Short mmCIF file of C-alpha atoms in Angstrom, two decimals:
data_model
loop_
_atom_site.label_atom_id
_atom_site.label_comp_id
_atom_site.label_asym_id
_atom_site.label_seq_id
_atom_site.Cartn_x
_atom_site.Cartn_y
_atom_site.Cartn_z
CA ALA O 1 0.00 0.00 0.00
CA GLU O 2 2.80 2.45 0.83
CA GLN O 3 4.29 1.81 -2.60
CA ILE O 4 0.99 2.64 -4.30
CA ILE O 5 0.73 5.90 -2.35
CA ALA O 6 4.33 6.84 -3.14
CA ASN O 7 3.67 6.28 -6.85
CA ILE O 8 0.64 8.59 -7.08
CA ALA O 9 1.55 11.69 -9.10
CA ARG O 10 0.51 14.79 -7.15
CA THR O 11 -1.21 17.97 -8.28
CA SER O 12 0.73 21.24 -8.22
CA PHE O 13 -0.44 24.70 -9.25
CA PRO O 14 1.20 28.02 -10.12
CA HIS O 15 0.78 30.78 -7.51
CA LYS O 16 -1.58 32.80 -9.72
CA LYS O 17 -4.91 33.46 -7.97
CA ILE O 18 -8.24 34.64 -9.35
CA LYS O 19 -10.70 35.61 -6.64
CA VAL O 20 -14.45 35.36 -7.22
CA ILE O 21 -16.60 37.62 -5.03
CA CYS O 22 -20.20 36.58 -4.42
CA PRO O 23 -22.56 38.71 -6.56
CA ASP O 24 -25.49 40.62 -5.04
CA SER O 25 -28.68 38.65 -4.70
CA ALA O 26 -30.38 40.07 -7.79
CA SER O 27 -27.65 39.04 -10.22
CA ASN O 28 -27.13 35.84 -8.24
CA GLN O 29 -30.79 34.90 -8.81
CA LYS O 30 -30.35 35.57 -12.53
CA GLY O 31 -27.61 32.96 -12.61
CA HIS O 32 -24.59 35.24 -12.95
CA SER O 33 -22.64 33.24 -10.35
CA ARG O 34 -22.13 30.36 -12.70
CA GLN O 35 -20.79 32.59 -15.49
CA LEU O 36 -18.44 34.33 -13.05
CA ILE O 37 -16.97 31.09 -11.73
CA GLN O 38 -16.78 29.39 -15.14
CA ARG O 39 -15.03 32.40 -16.70
CA ALA O 40 -12.55 32.43 -13.85
CA ILE O 41 -11.83 28.71 -14.36
CA ASP O 42 -11.47 29.11 -18.13
CA SER O 43 -9.17 32.12 -18.01
CA CYS O 44 -7.08 30.63 -15.20
CA SER O 45 -6.55 27.45 -17.22
CA LEU O 46 -5.75 29.37 -20.42
CA ALA O 47 -3.20 31.50 -18.58
CA GLY O 48 -1.30 28.39 -17.48
CA GLY O 49 -3.21 27.54 -14.34
CA GLY O 50 -3.47 28.53 -10.70
CA HIS O 51 -6.13 28.92 -8.04
CA VAL O 52 -9.71 30.10 -8.49
CA ILE O 53 -10.69 31.28 -5.01
CA ILE O 54 -14.41 31.29 -4.22
CA SER O 55 -14.90 33.76 -1.38
CA LYS O 56 -17.62 33.36 1.23
CA GLY O 57 -21.26 33.64 0.25
CA ILE O 58 -24.02 31.57 -1.32
CA TYR O 59 -23.65 31.13 -5.08
CA TYR O 60 -26.78 30.04 -6.96
CA LEU O 61 -25.64 27.92 -9.89
CA LYS O 62 -28.11 27.24 -12.70
CA GLY O 63 -26.12 24.53 -14.41
CA ASN O 64 -22.79 22.76 -14.25
CA LEU O 65 -19.23 23.92 -13.70
CA VAL O 66 -16.58 22.43 -15.98
CA LEU O 67 -13.17 22.10 -14.38
CA LYS O 68 -10.16 22.65 -16.69
CA SER O 69 -6.52 21.59 -16.58
CA ASP O 70 -4.16 23.16 -14.02
CA VAL O 71 -6.94 24.78 -11.98
CA ASN O 72 -7.50 24.40 -8.24
CA LEU O 73 -11.10 25.42 -7.48
CA HIS O 74 -10.72 26.55 -3.86
CA LEU O 75 -13.78 27.18 -1.70
CA GLU O 76 -13.06 29.45 1.25
CA LYS O 77 -14.79 28.82 4.58
CA ASP O 78 -18.49 29.72 4.24
CA ALA O 79 -18.38 29.60 0.45
CA TYR O 80 -21.51 27.67 -0.55
CA LEU O 81 -22.10 26.46 -4.10
CA LEU O 82 -25.85 25.90 -4.31
CA PHE O 83 -26.75 24.14 -7.55
CA SER O 84 -30.29 24.55 -8.85
CA GLY O 85 -31.20 20.87 -8.73
CA LYS O 86 -33.29 21.38 -11.89
CA ALA O 87 -32.61 18.70 -14.47
CA ASP O 88 -32.89 20.90 -17.56
CA ASP O 89 -30.12 23.15 -16.22
CA PHE O 90 -27.74 20.19 -16.63
CA LEU O 91 -28.16 19.88 -20.39
CA PRO O 92 -26.79 19.67 -23.07
CA GLU O 93 -25.68 16.08 -22.55
CA VAL O 94 -22.10 15.15 -21.72
CA TRP O 95 -20.09 11.95 -22.16
CA THR O 96 -20.48 9.96 -19.00
CA ARG O 97 -20.91 6.48 -17.56
CA TRP O 98 -24.10 5.48 -15.76
CA GLU O 99 -23.99 2.39 -13.56
CA GLY O 100 -21.08 1.13 -15.61
CA THR O 101 -22.44 1.81 -19.13
CA GLU O 102 -21.25 4.70 -21.33
CA LEU O 103 -23.72 7.24 -22.71
CA TYR O 104 -24.36 10.92 -23.27
CA GLY O 105 -26.55 12.10 -20.41
CA HIS O 106 -27.29 14.92 -17.98
CA SER O 107 -24.15 16.67 -16.78
CA PRO O 108 -22.86 16.22 -13.25
CA MET O 109 -22.81 19.41 -11.16
CA ILE O 110 -19.01 19.59 -11.47
CA TYR O 111 -17.57 17.87 -14.54
CA ALA O 112 -14.16 17.48 -16.11
CA LYS O 113 -13.18 15.64 -19.29
CA HIS O 114 -9.60 14.81 -20.32
CA ALA O 115 -8.21 17.40 -17.89
CA THR O 116 -4.86 17.09 -16.12
CA ASN O 117 -3.77 18.50 -12.77
CA ILE O 118 -7.10 19.61 -11.27
CA ALA O 119 -8.37 20.11 -7.74
CA ILE O 120 -11.39 21.04 -5.65
CA THR O 121 -10.18 22.14 -2.21
CA GLY O 122 -10.99 24.32 0.78
CA GLN O 123 -13.46 24.48 3.65
CA GLY O 124 -16.58 25.37 1.67
CA THR O 125 -19.67 23.37 0.73
CA ILE O 126 -21.11 21.99 -2.50
CA ASP O 127 -24.87 21.43 -2.30
CA ALA O 128 -26.26 19.68 -5.38
CA GLN O 129 -29.89 19.93 -4.20
CA GLY O 130 -30.39 16.46 -5.64
CA GLY O 131 -33.75 16.17 -3.90
CA ARG O 132 -35.43 18.91 -5.91
CA GLU O 133 -36.01 16.85 -9.08
CA PHE O 134 -33.43 14.13 -9.57
CA ALA O 135 -33.99 11.92 -6.51
CA SER O 136 -37.58 11.01 -7.44
CA TRP O 137 -36.35 9.66 -10.79
CA SER O 138 -35.06 6.57 -9.00
CA GLN O 139 -38.68 5.40 -8.81
CA ILE O 140 -39.39 5.74 -12.55
CA GLU O 141 -36.08 5.24 -14.35
CA VAL O 142 -36.59 1.58 -15.22
CA SER O 143 -37.39 1.96 -18.94
CA ASP O 144 -34.47 4.34 -19.62
CA ARG O 145 -32.21 2.12 -17.54
CA ASN O 146 -33.20 -0.98 -19.51
CA ARG O 147 -32.84 0.85 -22.82
CA LEU O 148 -29.31 1.93 -21.90
CA ARG O 149 -28.36 -1.58 -20.73
CA LYS O 150 -29.59 -3.09 -24.00
CA MET O 151 -27.50 -0.57 -25.94
CA GLY O 152 -24.49 -1.51 -23.83
CA GLU O 153 -25.13 -5.20 -24.32
CA LYS O 154 -25.34 -4.76 -28.11
CA LEU O 155 -22.33 -2.42 -28.12
CA ILE O 156 -24.30 0.29 -29.93
CA PRO O 157 -21.87 3.19 -30.64
CA VAL O 158 -21.76 5.54 -27.65
CA THR O 159 -22.54 8.54 -29.86
CA GLU O 160 -25.97 6.98 -30.46
CA ARG O 161 -26.69 6.50 -26.75
CA ILE O 162 -28.21 9.93 -26.20
CA PHE O 163 -30.18 10.37 -22.98
CA GLY O 164 -31.09 14.06 -22.96
CA LYS O 165 -34.20 16.09 -22.22
CA GLY O 166 -37.12 13.94 -21.15
CA THR O 167 -34.94 11.01 -20.04
CA ILE O 168 -34.46 10.21 -16.38
CA LEU O 169 -31.03 8.80 -15.60
CA ARG O 170 -29.60 10.80 -12.70
CA PRO O 171 -26.11 12.32 -13.02
CA SER O 172 -23.33 12.02 -10.46
CA CYS O 173 -22.51 15.09 -8.38
CA ILE O 174 -18.79 15.40 -9.21
CA GLN O 175 -17.40 13.40 -12.10
CA PHE O 176 -13.99 13.33 -13.72
CA MET O 177 -13.88 11.51 -17.08
CA GLY O 178 -10.47 10.48 -18.39
CA CYS O 179 -8.53 12.86 -16.14
CA SER O 180 -5.15 12.56 -14.45
CA ARG O 181 -3.72 14.07 -11.26
CA ILE O 182 -6.81 14.95 -9.26
CA LEU O 183 -7.15 16.23 -5.70
CA VAL O 184 -10.42 16.64 -3.79
CA GLU O 185 -9.68 17.89 -0.28
CA GLY O 186 -11.35 19.51 2.70
CA ILE O 187 -14.76 20.31 1.24
CA THR O 188 -18.24 19.20 2.32
CA ILE O 189 -20.64 17.77 -0.27
CA LYS O 190 -24.39 17.50 0.30
CA ASN O 191 -27.51 16.22 -1.42
CA SER O 192 -26.05 14.49 -4.45
CA PRO O 193 -28.53 13.37 -7.14
CA PHE O 194 -26.73 10.01 -7.57
CA TRP O 195 -23.17 8.82 -6.86
CA THR O 196 -21.29 11.65 -5.15
CA ILE O 197 -17.67 11.55 -6.38
CA HIS O 198 -17.17 9.46 -9.49
CA PRO O 199 -13.77 9.38 -11.23
CA VAL O 200 -13.97 7.32 -14.45
CA TYR O 201 -10.93 6.30 -16.57
CA CYS O 202 -8.77 8.41 -14.27
CA ASP O 203 -5.26 8.03 -12.95
CA ASN O 204 -3.57 9.51 -9.85
CA VAL O 205 -6.51 10.52 -7.66
CA ILE O 206 -6.42 11.73 -4.04
CA VAL O 207 -9.62 12.28 -2.03
CA ARG O 208 -8.73 13.55 1.44
CA SER O 209 -10.42 14.97 4.53
CA ILE O 210 -13.78 15.57 2.91
CA THR O 211 -17.26 15.14 4.39
CA ILE O 212 -20.15 13.76 2.37
CA ASP O 213 -23.65 14.13 3.78
CA SER O 214 -26.09 12.78 1.23
CA HIS O 215 -29.09 10.57 1.84
CA TYR O 216 -31.00 10.13 -1.42
CA PRO O 217 -31.23 6.85 -3.40
CA ASN O 218 -27.91 5.66 -4.88
CA ASN O 219 -25.98 8.28 -2.92
CA ASP O 220 -22.69 6.38 -2.84
CA GLY O 221 -19.80 8.34 -1.37
CA CYS O 222 -16.81 7.83 -3.66
CA ASP O 223 -16.88 5.34 -6.56
CA PRO O 224 -13.60 5.10 -8.49
CA GLU O 225 -14.45 3.37 -11.78
CA SER O 226 -11.88 1.95 -14.22
CA THR O 227 -9.48 4.20 -12.34
CA SER O 228 -6.01 3.52 -10.98
CA ASN O 229 -3.55 4.86 -8.41
CA VAL O 230 -6.04 6.23 -5.90
CA LEU O 231 -5.79 7.30 -2.25
CA ILE O 232 -8.94 7.96 -0.22
CA GLU O 233 -8.12 8.99 3.35
CA GLU O 234 -9.42 10.74 6.46
CA CYS O 235 -12.93 11.15 5.04
CA ILE O 236 -16.33 11.09 6.72
CA PHE O 237 -19.06 9.61 4.54
CA ARG O 238 -22.69 9.79 5.71
CA THR O 239 -24.43 8.29 2.72
CA GLY O 240 -27.76 6.90 1.55
CA ASP O 241 -26.00 4.12 -0.35
CA ASP O 242 -22.56 2.43 -0.32
CA ALA O 243 -19.87 4.55 1.34
CA ILE O 244 -17.30 3.39 -1.21
CA ALA O 245 -17.90 1.13 -4.19
CA ILE O 246 -15.03 0.42 -6.56
CA LYS O 247 -16.33 -0.17 -10.09
CA ALA O 248 -15.03 -1.14 -13.55
CA GLY O 249 -17.88 -1.07 -16.06
CA ARG O 250 -20.88 -3.28 -16.56
CA ASP O 251 -21.40 -6.44 -18.63
CA ALA O 252 -20.54 -6.39 -22.37
CA ASP O 253 -19.86 -2.64 -22.43
CA GLY O 254 -17.47 -2.93 -19.49
CA ARG O 255 -15.72 -6.02 -20.86
CA GLU O 256 -15.31 -4.42 -24.29
CA ILE O 257 -13.65 -1.33 -22.79
CA GLY O 258 -11.76 -3.67 -20.49
CA ARG O 259 -10.25 -1.06 -18.21
CA PRO O 260 -9.73 -2.24 -14.62
CA SER O 261 -9.69 -0.34 -11.37
CA LYS O 262 -6.42 -1.01 -9.58
CA ASN O 263 -3.90 0.21 -7.02
CA ILE O 264 -6.38 1.83 -4.63
CA VAL O 265 -5.74 2.59 -0.95
CA ILE O 266 -8.57 3.53 1.44
CA ARG O 267 -7.55 4.36 5.00
CA ASN O 268 -8.46 6.20 8.20
CA CYS O 269 -12.10 6.90 7.31
CA LEU O 270 -15.45 6.95 9.08
CA PHE O 271 -18.48 5.50 7.28
CA GLN O 272 -22.10 6.00 8.37
CA SER O 273 -23.96 4.46 5.45
CA GLU O 274 -27.59 3.51 5.02
CA CYS O 275 -26.54 0.72 2.69
CA ASN O 276 -23.11 -0.98 2.61
CA GLY O 277 -19.65 0.00 3.83
CA LEU O 278 -16.63 -0.92 1.70
CA CYS O 279 -17.70 -2.45 -1.59
CA ILE O 280 -16.28 -3.72 -4.83
CA GLY O 281 -18.84 -4.08 -7.63
CA SER O 282 -21.33 -4.94 -8.74
CA GLU O 283 -20.20 -3.19 -11.95
CA MET O 284 -16.71 -4.73 -12.17
CA SER O 285 -16.57 -6.25 -15.66
CA GLY O 286 -13.22 -4.63 -16.47
CA GLY O 287 -11.70 -6.16 -13.33
CA VAL O 288 -10.62 -4.84 -9.92
CA GLU O 289 -7.25 -5.59 -8.32
CA ASN O 290 -4.67 -4.46 -5.78
CA ILE O 291 -7.00 -2.83 -3.25
CA TYR O 292 -5.92 -1.97 0.31
CA MET O 293 -8.40 -0.94 3.00
CA ASP O 294 -7.07 -0.08 6.45
CA ASN O 295 -8.33 1.51 9.67
CA ILE O 296 -11.96 2.17 8.79
CA GLN O 297 -14.75 2.73 11.32
CA ILE O 298 -18.15 1.63 10.06
CA GLY O 299 -21.48 2.34 11.79
CA THR O 300 -24.72 0.44 11.16
CA VAL O 301 -24.83 -0.86 7.58
CA LYS O 302 -26.35 -3.67 5.53
CA ASN O 303 -23.07 -5.42 4.63
CA ALA O 304 -19.83 -3.99 6.00
CA LEU O 305 -17.30 -5.56 3.58
CA TYR O 306 -19.03 -6.50 0.35
CA PHE O 307 -17.70 -7.99 -2.91
CA LYS O 308 -20.55 -8.25 -5.41
CA SER O 309 -21.13 -9.42 -8.98
CA ASN O 310 -23.30 -11.82 -10.97
CA ARG O 311 -22.90 -13.96 -14.09
CA ASP O 312 -23.67 -11.09 -16.45
CA ARG O 313 -20.49 -9.35 -15.35
CA GLY O 314 -17.41 -11.47 -15.99
CA GLY O 315 -14.22 -9.75 -14.87
CA TYR O 316 -12.35 -10.45 -11.65
CA ILE O 317 -11.78 -9.20 -8.12
CA ARG O 318 -8.32 -10.10 -6.85
CA ASN O 319 -5.47 -9.12 -4.56
CA ILE O 320 -7.55 -7.44 -1.85
CA GLN O 321 -6.20 -6.64 1.63
CA VAL O 322 -8.51 -5.45 4.39
CA SER O 323 -7.25 -4.72 7.90
CA ASN O 324 -8.20 -2.95 11.13
CA ILE O 325 -11.92 -2.46 10.57
CA THR O 326 -14.45 -1.80 13.35
CA ILE O 327 -18.17 -2.18 12.71
CA GLU O 328 -21.13 -1.39 14.96
CA ARG O 329 -23.75 -3.53 13.28
CA SER O 330 -24.40 -5.34 9.99
CA LYS O 331 -28.00 -6.02 9.01
CA GLY O 332 -26.86 -8.59 6.42
CA ALA O 333 -23.31 -9.88 6.80
CA VAL O 334 -20.10 -8.44 8.17
CA LEU O 335 -18.13 -9.95 5.28
CA ARG O 336 -20.04 -10.90 2.12
CA PHE O 337 -18.85 -12.49 -1.14
CA GLU O 338 -21.85 -12.33 -3.49
CA THR O 339 -21.75 -13.88 -6.98
CA ASN O 340 -25.49 -13.71 -7.61
CA TYR O 341 -26.16 -10.00 -7.16
CA PHE O 342 -29.71 -8.94 -8.06
CA GLY O 343 -30.65 -7.94 -11.59
CA PHE O 344 -29.15 -11.07 -13.21
CA ARG O 345 -30.21 -11.33 -16.87
CA GLY O 346 -29.04 -14.80 -17.80
CA GLY O 347 -25.38 -14.28 -18.78
CA ARG O 348 -22.64 -16.89 -18.73
CA HIS O 349 -19.77 -14.77 -17.47
CA THR O 350 -18.83 -15.90 -13.99
CA SER O 351 -16.50 -13.48 -12.21
CA GLN O 352 -13.21 -14.70 -10.73
CA TYR O 353 -12.60 -13.88 -7.06
CA GLU O 354 -9.14 -14.65 -5.69
CA ASN O 355 -6.47 -13.62 -3.17
CA PHE O 356 -8.21 -11.92 -0.26
CA ARG O 357 -6.52 -11.19 3.07
CA ILE O 358 -8.90 -10.03 5.79
CA ASN O 359 -7.27 -9.23 9.12
CA ASN O 360 -8.32 -7.70 12.42
CA VAL O 361 -12.03 -7.04 11.96
CA LYS O 362 -14.17 -6.32 15.03
CA ALA O 363 -17.96 -6.12 14.78
CA GLY O 364 -20.58 -5.59 17.47
CA CYS O 365 -23.31 -7.67 15.88
CA SER O 366 -24.77 -8.97 12.67
CA ASP O 367 -28.50 -9.56 12.19
CA HIS O 368 -27.81 -12.54 9.90
CA TYR O 369 -24.28 -13.71 9.08
CA ALA O 370 -20.79 -12.99 10.29
CA ILE O 371 -19.36 -14.35 7.02
CA PHE O 372 -21.33 -15.10 3.84
CA ILE O 373 -19.49 -16.66 0.88
CA ASP O 374 -21.50 -17.85 -2.12
CA GLY O 375 -19.50 -19.04 -5.13
CA TYR O 376 -19.90 -21.04 -8.33
CA GLU O 377 -18.37 -24.42 -9.01
CA GLU O 378 -16.98 -23.47 -12.42
CA LYS O 379 -15.00 -20.55 -10.91
CA PRO O 380 -14.66 -21.11 -7.19
CA ILE O 381 -13.73 -18.25 -4.90
CA LYS O 382 -10.05 -18.91 -4.20
CA ASN O 383 -7.42 -18.17 -1.62
CA ILE O 384 -9.16 -16.27 1.17
CA GLU O 385 -7.23 -15.74 4.41
CA ILE O 386 -9.21 -14.48 7.38
CA GLU O 387 -7.62 -13.87 10.77
CA HIS O 388 -8.59 -12.04 13.96
CA PHE O 389 -12.17 -11.71 12.79
CA HIS O 390 -14.44 -11.06 15.79
CA VAL O 391 -18.22 -10.66 15.69
CA GLN O 392 -19.80 -10.46 19.14
CA LYS O 393 -23.28 -11.64 18.10
CA ALA O 394 -24.69 -13.22 14.94
CA PRO O 395 -27.45 -15.84 14.51
CA HIS O 396 -25.37 -17.57 11.78
CA PRO O 397 -21.59 -17.59 12.07
CA TYR O 398 -21.16 -18.37 8.38
CA TYR O 399 -22.73 -19.45 5.11
CA LEU O 400 -20.36 -21.12 2.64
CA ARG O 401 -21.25 -22.47 -0.77
#
């Protein structure tokens, strides 16, 4: 793990600073804040980079912000970016990945594409207002979701997978697509419409000392997807869905792209999640390997340590080390290996799970299992070492198949 951290290329920015002062409420209501901040980002990047300083105040943002190379977007204490939460403000569509399948869809609140050396830092707050319109889409998205999955399965060209006005696939809050050297540090993020921080096809990512407070459906904390050389540390995640879920694309689309997530270290964090704690999957068709999780405190969750896929996925999960985890309560299992995750559509692509070392886990109680391992004969789950694994109370110590 130390070697992975040492190898992560860091961000660095010229001293140049552009300061954005909060506009008066009339021009703020008209949406001038977004133009001010975007112009500052654009001119800072064009001039060779530096820091765009957002001074204190509430900024009403009717639409996305696009981060550009060599810019550190720095939110001073009491700077509050309040996004409109209105879906139409996040059009036109951008290139993105939704639950592991590529498409053109609604823009995240903060978006970057093919940028290098970028950061979001400071003591301020980003509020996506995901509850205003987006959150309710989770109840009605099934037809768009199925349409996208069929396109992914048939490998329809991504340029034809347009999910714009009138479609209902929720965007992530902060998404970096194909970027390198990324730092997210210090900030608080609230009310995401979907996954909160979502780096896709990225390299050299550090997420440090941030707080996420987001309780809508699918509000994962940080989901690195097909992304390598990542450090997530000293974060507090209070989330409506998985605190962390490492991903690598879904089914045929994910296998075709074939880009794994690898070399990821997660340490010294606190997770209060309404779903699961530390997860890999279920979208992991490009493969996930070389993951280190250490010194994590987990509150009451469904499954605390959760590796999930099904036979539509293929791919692999391997070389995983988990140590020094404390858990209050698991409603499902403390440690769960799931190869039959829900939504199975009849594929024949069994995932390979191998080389897991789980050490020094202490849990108060589990409502069902301490350890749940469910594999397939044709690709058994291989080489799991578990030591110093203590669960005070559980009706079933283990389920093994």
